[in-house]
mmCIF file with all atom_site columns, C-alpha atoms and ligand atoms in Angstrom:
data_model
loop_
_atom_site.group_PDB
_atom_site.id
_atom_site.type_symbol
_atom_site.label_atom_id
_atom_site.label_alt_id
_atom_site.label_comp_id
_atom_site.label_asym_id
_atom_site.label_entity_id
_atom_site.label_seq_id
_atom_site.pdbx_PDB_ins_code
_atom_site.Cartn_x
_atom_site.Cartn_y
_atom_site.Cartn_z
_atom_site.occupancy
_atom_site.B_iso_or_equiv
_atom_site.pdbx_formal_charge
_atom_site.auth_seq_id
_atom_site.auth_comp_id
_atom_site.auth_asym_id
_atom_site.auth_atom_id
_atom_site.pdbx_PDB_model_num
ATOM   1   C  CA  . UNK A 1 1   ? 0.000   0.000  0.000  1.00 87.00 ? 1163 UNK A CA  1
ATOM   2   C  CA  . UNK A 1 2   ? 1.367   3.396  -0.997 1.00 96.00 ? 1164 UNK A CA  1
ATOM   3   C  CA  . UNK A 1 3   ? 2.032   5.726  1.938  1.00 98.00 ? 1165 UNK A CA  1
ATOM   4   C  CA  . UNK A 1 4   ? 1.111   9.385  2.055  1.00 98.00 ? 1166 UNK A CA  1
ATOM   5   C  CA  . UNK A 1 5   ? 3.227   11.840 4.002  1.00 98.00 ? 1167 UNK A CA  1
ATOM   6   C  CA  . UNK A 1 6   ? 1.880   14.954 5.616  1.00 98.00 ? 1168 UNK A CA  1
ATOM   7   C  CA  . UNK A 1 7   ? 3.321   17.840 7.575  1.00 98.00 ? 1169 UNK A CA  1
ATOM   8   C  CA  . UNK A 1 8   ? 2.441   21.120 9.222  1.00 98.00 ? 1170 UNK A CA  1
ATOM   9   C  CA  . UNK A 1 9   ? 3.561   24.545 8.020  1.00 98.00 ? 1171 UNK A CA  1
ATOM   10  C  CA  . UNK A 1 10  ? 6.697   24.712 10.198 1.00 98.00 ? 1172 UNK A CA  1
ATOM   11  C  CA  . UNK A 1 11  ? 7.598   21.097 9.398  1.00 98.00 ? 1173 UNK A CA  1
ATOM   12  C  CA  . UNK A 1 12  ? 7.917   19.957 12.987 1.00 98.00 ? 1174 UNK A CA  1
ATOM   13  C  CA  . UNK A 1 13  ? 4.950   17.590 12.820 1.00 98.00 ? 1175 UNK A CA  1
ATOM   14  C  CA  . UNK A 1 14  ? 5.293   14.771 10.285 1.00 98.00 ? 1176 UNK A CA  1
ATOM   15  C  CA  . UNK A 1 15  ? 2.595   12.159 9.776  1.00 98.00 ? 1177 UNK A CA  1
ATOM   16  C  CA  . UNK A 1 16  ? 2.037   9.138  7.590  1.00 98.00 ? 1178 UNK A CA  1
ATOM   17  C  CA  . UNK A 1 17  ? -1.127  7.350  6.475  1.00 98.00 ? 1179 UNK A CA  1
ATOM   18  C  CA  . UNK A 1 18  ? -1.759  4.627  3.889  1.00 98.00 ? 1180 UNK A CA  1
ATOM   19  C  CA  . UNK A 1 19  ? -3.270  5.817  0.602  1.00 98.00 ? 1181 UNK A CA  1
ATOM   20  C  CA  . UNK A 1 20  ? -6.456  4.121  1.697  1.00 96.00 ? 1182 UNK A CA  1
ATOM   21  C  CA  . UNK A 1 21  ? -9.012  6.734  2.748  1.00 97.00 ? 1183 UNK A CA  1
ATOM   22  C  CA  . UNK A 1 22  ? -12.465 5.303  3.463  1.00 97.00 ? 1184 UNK A CA  1
ATOM   23  C  CA  . UNK A 1 23  ? -14.145 8.567  2.509  1.00 96.00 ? 1185 UNK A CA  1
ATOM   24  C  CA  . UNK A 1 24  ? -13.125 12.017 1.427  1.00 97.00 ? 1186 UNK A CA  1
ATOM   25  C  CA  . UNK A 1 25  ? -15.189 15.168 1.395  1.00 97.00 ? 1187 UNK A CA  1
ATOM   26  C  CA  . UNK A 1 26  ? -15.586 18.848 2.132  1.00 97.00 ? 1188 UNK A CA  1
ATOM   27  C  CA  . UNK A 1 27  ? -17.072 19.964 5.434  1.00 97.00 ? 1189 UNK A CA  1
ATOM   28  C  CA  . UNK A 1 28  ? -18.741 23.383 5.486  1.00 97.00 ? 1190 UNK A CA  1
ATOM   29  C  CA  . UNK A 1 29  ? -19.772 23.366 9.152  1.00 96.00 ? 1191 UNK A CA  1
ATOM   30  C  CA  . UNK A 1 30  ? -19.108 26.555 11.103 1.00 96.00 ? 1192 UNK A CA  1
ATOM   31  C  CA  . UNK A 1 31  ? -16.736 24.763 13.482 1.00 95.00 ? 1193 UNK A CA  1
ATOM   32  C  CA  . UNK A 1 32  ? -14.471 23.460 10.709 1.00 96.00 ? 1194 UNK A CA  1
ATOM   33  C  CA  . UNK A 1 33  ? -14.525 26.924 9.167  1.00 97.00 ? 1195 UNK A CA  1
ATOM   34  C  CA  . UNK A 1 34  ? -13.417 28.485 12.447 1.00 97.00 ? 1196 UNK A CA  1
ATOM   35  C  CA  . UNK A 1 35  ? -10.806 25.877 13.221 1.00 96.00 ? 1197 UNK A CA  1
ATOM   36  C  CA  . UNK A 1 36  ? -9.163  25.905 9.803  1.00 96.00 ? 1198 UNK A CA  1
ATOM   37  C  CA  . UNK A 1 37  ? -9.715  29.568 8.982  1.00 96.00 ? 1199 UNK A CA  1
ATOM   38  C  CA  . UNK A 1 38  ? -10.953 28.492 5.562  1.00 96.00 ? 1200 UNK A CA  1
ATOM   39  C  CA  . UNK A 1 39  ? -14.240 28.575 3.660  1.00 97.00 ? 1201 UNK A CA  1
ATOM   40  C  CA  . UNK A 1 40  ? -14.503 24.825 4.223  1.00 97.00 ? 1202 UNK A CA  1
ATOM   41  C  CA  . UNK A 1 41  ? -12.310 21.930 5.249  1.00 97.00 ? 1203 UNK A CA  1
ATOM   42  C  CA  . UNK A 1 42  ? -11.374 19.052 2.955  1.00 98.00 ? 1204 UNK A CA  1
ATOM   43  C  CA  . UNK A 1 43  ? -10.763 15.871 4.911  1.00 97.00 ? 1205 UNK A CA  1
ATOM   44  C  CA  . UNK A 1 44  ? -10.062 12.214 4.309  1.00 98.00 ? 1206 UNK A CA  1
ATOM   45  C  CA  . UNK A 1 45  ? -11.068 9.639  6.913  1.00 98.00 ? 1207 UNK A CA  1
ATOM   46  C  CA  . UNK A 1 46  ? -9.540  6.357  7.962  1.00 98.00 ? 1208 UNK A CA  1
ATOM   47  C  CA  . UNK A 1 47  ? -9.260  4.126  11.019 1.00 98.00 ? 1209 UNK A CA  1
ATOM   48  C  CA  . UNK A 1 48  ? -7.202  5.688  13.776 1.00 98.00 ? 1210 UNK A CA  1
ATOM   49  C  CA  . UNK A 1 49  ? -4.916  2.641  13.925 1.00 97.00 ? 1211 UNK A CA  1
ATOM   50  C  CA  . UNK A 1 50  ? -3.697  3.438  10.392 1.00 98.00 ? 1212 UNK A CA  1
ATOM   51  C  CA  . UNK A 1 51  ? -2.511  6.891  11.387 1.00 98.00 ? 1213 UNK A CA  1
ATOM   52  C  CA  . UNK A 1 52  ? 1.121   7.304  12.408 1.00 98.00 ? 1214 UNK A CA  1
ATOM   53  C  CA  . UNK A 1 53  ? 3.269   10.177 13.639 1.00 98.00 ? 1215 UNK A CA  1
ATOM   54  C  CA  . UNK A 1 54  ? 6.728   10.145 12.069 1.00 98.00 ? 1216 UNK A CA  1
ATOM   55  C  CA  . UNK A 1 55  ? 7.964   13.150 14.066 1.00 98.00 ? 1217 UNK A CA  1
ATOM   56  C  CA  . UNK A 1 56  ? 6.843   16.002 16.243 1.00 98.00 ? 1218 UNK A CA  1
ATOM   57  C  CA  . UNK A 1 57  ? 4.032   14.381 18.208 1.00 98.00 ? 1219 UNK A CA  1
ATOM   58  C  CA  . UNK A 1 58  ? 5.231   16.417 21.188 1.00 98.00 ? 1220 UNK A CA  1
ATOM   59  C  CA  . UNK A 1 59  ? 4.414   19.618 19.260 1.00 98.00 ? 1221 UNK A CA  1
ATOM   60  C  CA  . UNK A 1 60  ? 0.782   18.618 18.763 1.00 98.00 ? 1222 UNK A CA  1
ATOM   61  C  CA  . UNK A 1 61  ? -1.888  20.207 20.915 1.00 98.00 ? 1223 UNK A CA  1
ATOM   62  C  CA  . UNK A 1 62  ? -5.393  18.824 21.250 1.00 98.00 ? 1224 UNK A CA  1
ATOM   63  C  CA  . UNK A 1 63  ? -8.556  20.855 21.571 1.00 98.00 ? 1225 UNK A CA  1
ATOM   64  C  CA  . UNK A 1 64  ? -11.409 18.715 22.814 1.00 97.00 ? 1226 UNK A CA  1
ATOM   65  C  CA  . UNK A 1 65  ? -14.325 20.091 20.782 1.00 95.00 ? 1227 UNK A CA  1
ATOM   66  C  CA  . UNK A 1 66  ? -16.932 17.704 22.131 1.00 95.00 ? 1228 UNK A CA  1
ATOM   67  C  CA  . UNK A 1 67  ? -17.305 14.394 23.893 1.00 95.00 ? 1229 UNK A CA  1
ATOM   68  C  CA  . UNK A 1 68  ? -16.562 12.557 20.681 1.00 95.00 ? 1230 UNK A CA  1
ATOM   69  C  CA  . UNK A 1 69  ? -14.251 14.876 18.777 1.00 96.00 ? 1231 UNK A CA  1
ATOM   70  C  CA  . UNK A 1 70  ? -10.696 16.050 19.353 1.00 98.00 ? 1232 UNK A CA  1
ATOM   71  C  CA  . UNK A 1 71  ? -9.055  18.605 17.083 1.00 98.00 ? 1233 UNK A CA  1
ATOM   72  C  CA  . UNK A 1 72  ? -5.274  18.446 16.650 1.00 98.00 ? 1234 UNK A CA  1
ATOM   73  C  CA  . UNK A 1 73  ? -3.003  21.290 15.643 1.00 98.00 ? 1235 UNK A CA  1
ATOM   74  C  CA  . UNK A 1 74  ? 0.696   22.185 15.720 1.00 98.00 ? 1236 UNK A CA  1
ATOM   75  C  CA  . UNK A 1 75  ? 1.295   24.409 18.693 1.00 98.00 ? 1237 UNK A CA  1
ATOM   76  C  CA  . UNK A 1 76  ? 4.308   26.049 17.018 1.00 98.00 ? 1238 UNK A CA  1
ATOM   77  C  CA  . UNK A 1 77  ? 2.826   27.138 13.685 1.00 98.00 ? 1239 UNK A CA  1
ATOM   78  C  CA  . UNK A 1 78  ? -0.883  26.635 14.371 1.00 98.00 ? 1240 UNK A CA  1
ATOM   79  C  CA  . UNK A 1 79  ? -1.563  24.334 11.421 1.00 98.00 ? 1241 UNK A CA  1
ATOM   80  C  CA  . UNK A 1 80  ? -4.781  22.377 11.703 1.00 98.00 ? 1242 UNK A CA  1
ATOM   81  C  CA  . UNK A 1 81  ? -3.840  18.701 11.319 1.00 98.00 ? 1243 UNK A CA  1
ATOM   82  C  CA  . UNK A 1 82  ? -6.754  16.336 11.873 1.00 98.00 ? 1244 UNK A CA  1
ATOM   83  C  CA  . UNK A 1 83  ? -9.819  15.584 13.910 1.00 97.00 ? 1245 UNK A CA  1
ATOM   84  C  CA  . UNK A 1 84  ? -10.060 12.399 15.904 1.00 97.00 ? 1246 UNK A CA  1
ATOM   85  C  CA  . UNK A 1 85  ? -13.460 10.758 16.361 1.00 97.00 ? 1247 UNK A CA  1
ATOM   86  C  CA  . UNK A 1 86  ? -13.270 9.002  19.698 1.00 97.00 ? 1248 UNK A CA  1
ATOM   87  C  CA  . UNK A 1 87  ? -16.468 6.934  19.428 1.00 96.00 ? 1249 UNK A CA  1
ATOM   88  C  CA  . UNK A 1 88  ? -15.842 5.606  15.913 1.00 96.00 ? 1250 UNK A CA  1
ATOM   89  C  CA  . UNK A 1 89  ? -12.004 5.541  16.122 1.00 97.00 ? 1251 UNK A CA  1
ATOM   90  C  CA  . UNK A 1 90  ? -11.494 7.524  12.928 1.00 97.00 ? 1252 UNK A CA  1
ATOM   91  C  CA  . UNK A 1 91  ? -8.926  10.124 12.022 1.00 98.00 ? 1253 UNK A CA  1
ATOM   92  C  CA  . UNK A 1 92  ? -10.115 12.787 9.599  1.00 98.00 ? 1254 UNK A CA  1
ATOM   93  C  CA  . UNK A 1 93  ? -6.952  14.170 8.052  1.00 98.00 ? 1255 UNK A CA  1
ATOM   94  C  CA  . UNK A 1 94  ? -7.003  17.748 6.744  1.00 98.00 ? 1256 UNK A CA  1
ATOM   95  C  CA  . UNK A 1 95  ? -6.039  17.212 3.130  1.00 98.00 ? 1257 UNK A CA  1
ATOM   96  C  CA  . UNK A 1 96  ? -4.108  20.474 3.070  1.00 98.00 ? 1258 UNK A CA  1
ATOM   97  C  CA  . UNK A 1 97  ? -1.330  18.927 5.167  1.00 98.00 ? 1259 UNK A CA  1
ATOM   98  C  CA  . UNK A 1 98  ? -0.603  16.150 2.639  1.00 98.00 ? 1260 UNK A CA  1
ATOM   99  C  CA  . UNK A 1 99  ? 2.712   16.347 0.805  1.00 98.00 ? 1261 UNK A CA  1
ATOM   100 C  CA  . UNK A 1 100 ? 1.839   13.428 -1.472 1.00 98.00 ? 1262 UNK A CA  1
ATOM   101 C  CA  . UNK A 1 101 ? -1.099  13.055 -3.845 1.00 98.00 ? 1263 UNK A CA  1
ATOM   102 C  CA  . UNK A 1 102 ? -3.832  10.688 -2.664 1.00 98.00 ? 1264 UNK A CA  1
ATOM   103 C  CA  . UNK A 1 103 ? -5.598  8.341  -5.072 1.00 97.00 ? 1265 UNK A CA  1
ATOM   104 C  CA  . UNK A 1 104 ? -9.013  9.478  -3.882 1.00 95.00 ? 1266 UNK A CA  1
ATOM   105 C  CA  . UNK A 1 105 ? -10.609 12.879 -4.314 1.00 97.00 ? 1267 UNK A CA  1
ATOM   106 C  CA  . UNK A 1 106 ? -13.347 14.561 -2.273 1.00 97.00 ? 1268 UNK A CA  1
ATOM   107 C  CA  . UNK A 1 107 ? -16.699 13.116 -3.330 1.00 97.00 ? 1269 UNK A CA  1
ATOM   108 C  CA  . UNK A 1 108 ? -19.243 15.057 -1.241 1.00 97.00 ? 1270 UNK A CA  1
ATOM   109 C  CA  . UNK A 1 109 ? -20.047 18.252 0.625  1.00 97.00 ? 1271 UNK A CA  1
ATOM   110 C  CA  . UNK A 1 110 ? -21.495 18.126 4.148  1.00 97.00 ? 1272 UNK A CA  1
ATOM   111 C  CA  . UNK A 1 111 ? -23.118 20.770 6.347  1.00 97.00 ? 1273 UNK A CA  1
ATOM   112 C  CA  . UNK A 1 112 ? -23.862 22.962 3.341  1.00 97.00 ? 1274 UNK A CA  1
ATOM   113 C  CA  . UNK A 1 113 ? -26.640 24.572 5.416  1.00 96.00 ? 1275 UNK A CA  1
ATOM   114 C  CA  . UNK A 1 114 ? -23.903 26.427 7.316  1.00 96.00 ? 1276 UNK A CA  1
ATOM   115 C  CA  . UNK A 1 115 ? -21.535 27.118 4.432  1.00 97.00 ? 1277 UNK A CA  1
ATOM   116 C  CA  . UNK A 1 116 ? -19.821 30.469 4.044  1.00 97.00 ? 1278 UNK A CA  1
ATOM   117 C  CA  . UNK A 1 117 ? -22.343 32.767 2.298  1.00 96.00 ? 1279 UNK A CA  1
ATOM   118 C  CA  . UNK A 1 118 ? -19.691 33.999 -0.155 1.00 97.00 ? 1280 UNK A CA  1
ATOM   119 C  CA  . UNK A 1 119 ? -18.705 30.486 -1.168 1.00 96.00 ? 1281 UNK A CA  1
ATOM   120 C  CA  . UNK A 1 120 ? -20.541 29.146 -4.220 1.00 96.00 ? 1282 UNK A CA  1
ATOM   121 C  CA  . UNK A 1 121 ? -20.302 25.393 -4.691 1.00 97.00 ? 1283 UNK A CA  1
ATOM   122 C  CA  . UNK A 1 122 ? -19.856 24.954 -8.421 1.00 96.00 ? 1284 UNK A CA  1
ATOM   123 C  CA  . UNK A 1 123 ? -19.001 21.273 -8.747 1.00 97.00 ? 1285 UNK A CA  1
ATOM   124 C  CA  . UNK A 1 124 ? -21.432 18.393 -9.149 1.00 97.00 ? 1286 UNK A CA  1
ATOM   125 C  CA  . UNK A 1 125 ? -20.547 16.492 -5.990 1.00 97.00 ? 1287 UNK A CA  1
ATOM   126 C  CA  . UNK A 1 126 ? -23.394 15.290 -3.806 1.00 96.00 ? 1288 UNK A CA  1
ATOM   127 C  CA  . UNK A 1 127 ? -24.401 17.790 -1.112 1.00 97.00 ? 1289 UNK A CA  1
ATOM   128 C  CA  . UNK A 1 128 ? -25.765 17.114 2.359  1.00 96.00 ? 1290 UNK A CA  1
ATOM   129 C  CA  . UNK A 1 129 ? -27.329 19.927 4.373  1.00 96.00 ? 1291 UNK A CA  1
ATOM   130 C  CA  . UNK A 1 130 ? -26.049 18.273 7.534  1.00 92.00 ? 1292 UNK A CA  1
ATOM   131 C  CA  . UNK A 1 131 ? -23.884 15.200 8.074  1.00 83.00 ? 1293 UNK A CA  1
ATOM   132 C  CA  . UNK A 1 132 ? -23.921 12.323 5.592  1.00 69.00 ? 1294 UNK A CA  1
ATOM   133 C  CA  . UNK A 1 133 ? -26.707 9.784  6.034  1.00 56.00 ? 1295 UNK A CA  1
ATOM   134 C  CA  . UNK A 1 134 ? -25.307 6.535  7.304  1.00 48.00 ? 1296 UNK A CA  1
HETATM 135 ZN ZN1 . LIG B 2 .   ? 4.095   23.280 12.808 1.00 77.22 ? 2732 LIG B ZN1 1
HETATM 136 ZN ZN1 . LIG B 2 .   ? -17.026 20.290 9.938  1.00 77.22 ? 2733 LIG B ZN1 1
#
């Protein structure tokens, strides 16, 4: 399985995941927008046991957003790295930190009901007003 490397802006935090995302999409929820400082956040999800730190784990700070979600960022440069879903044991990697090109591409938009008003979605990907139906 091909590996994908990722890193934060300052380069201190280095991560590695297999090129094996279970899903990939764009989240427009207000919390992702705040946390990433972007119109929306593109993430790829996989089982937490497939996620590995290569370096800099000691530079990672965790913000516990809710009972089931932790948000990880580099405390030196502030880069948003991933969210960790504690109940489902998934890591949602912010695609912006990847240094390699994943095989998959985002295939959906979620929480479009809270998207940035200036952001027009112009692609044909499936849209969910809230979370995806499972
Ligand atoms: Zn950093
Ligand atoms: Zn979100």
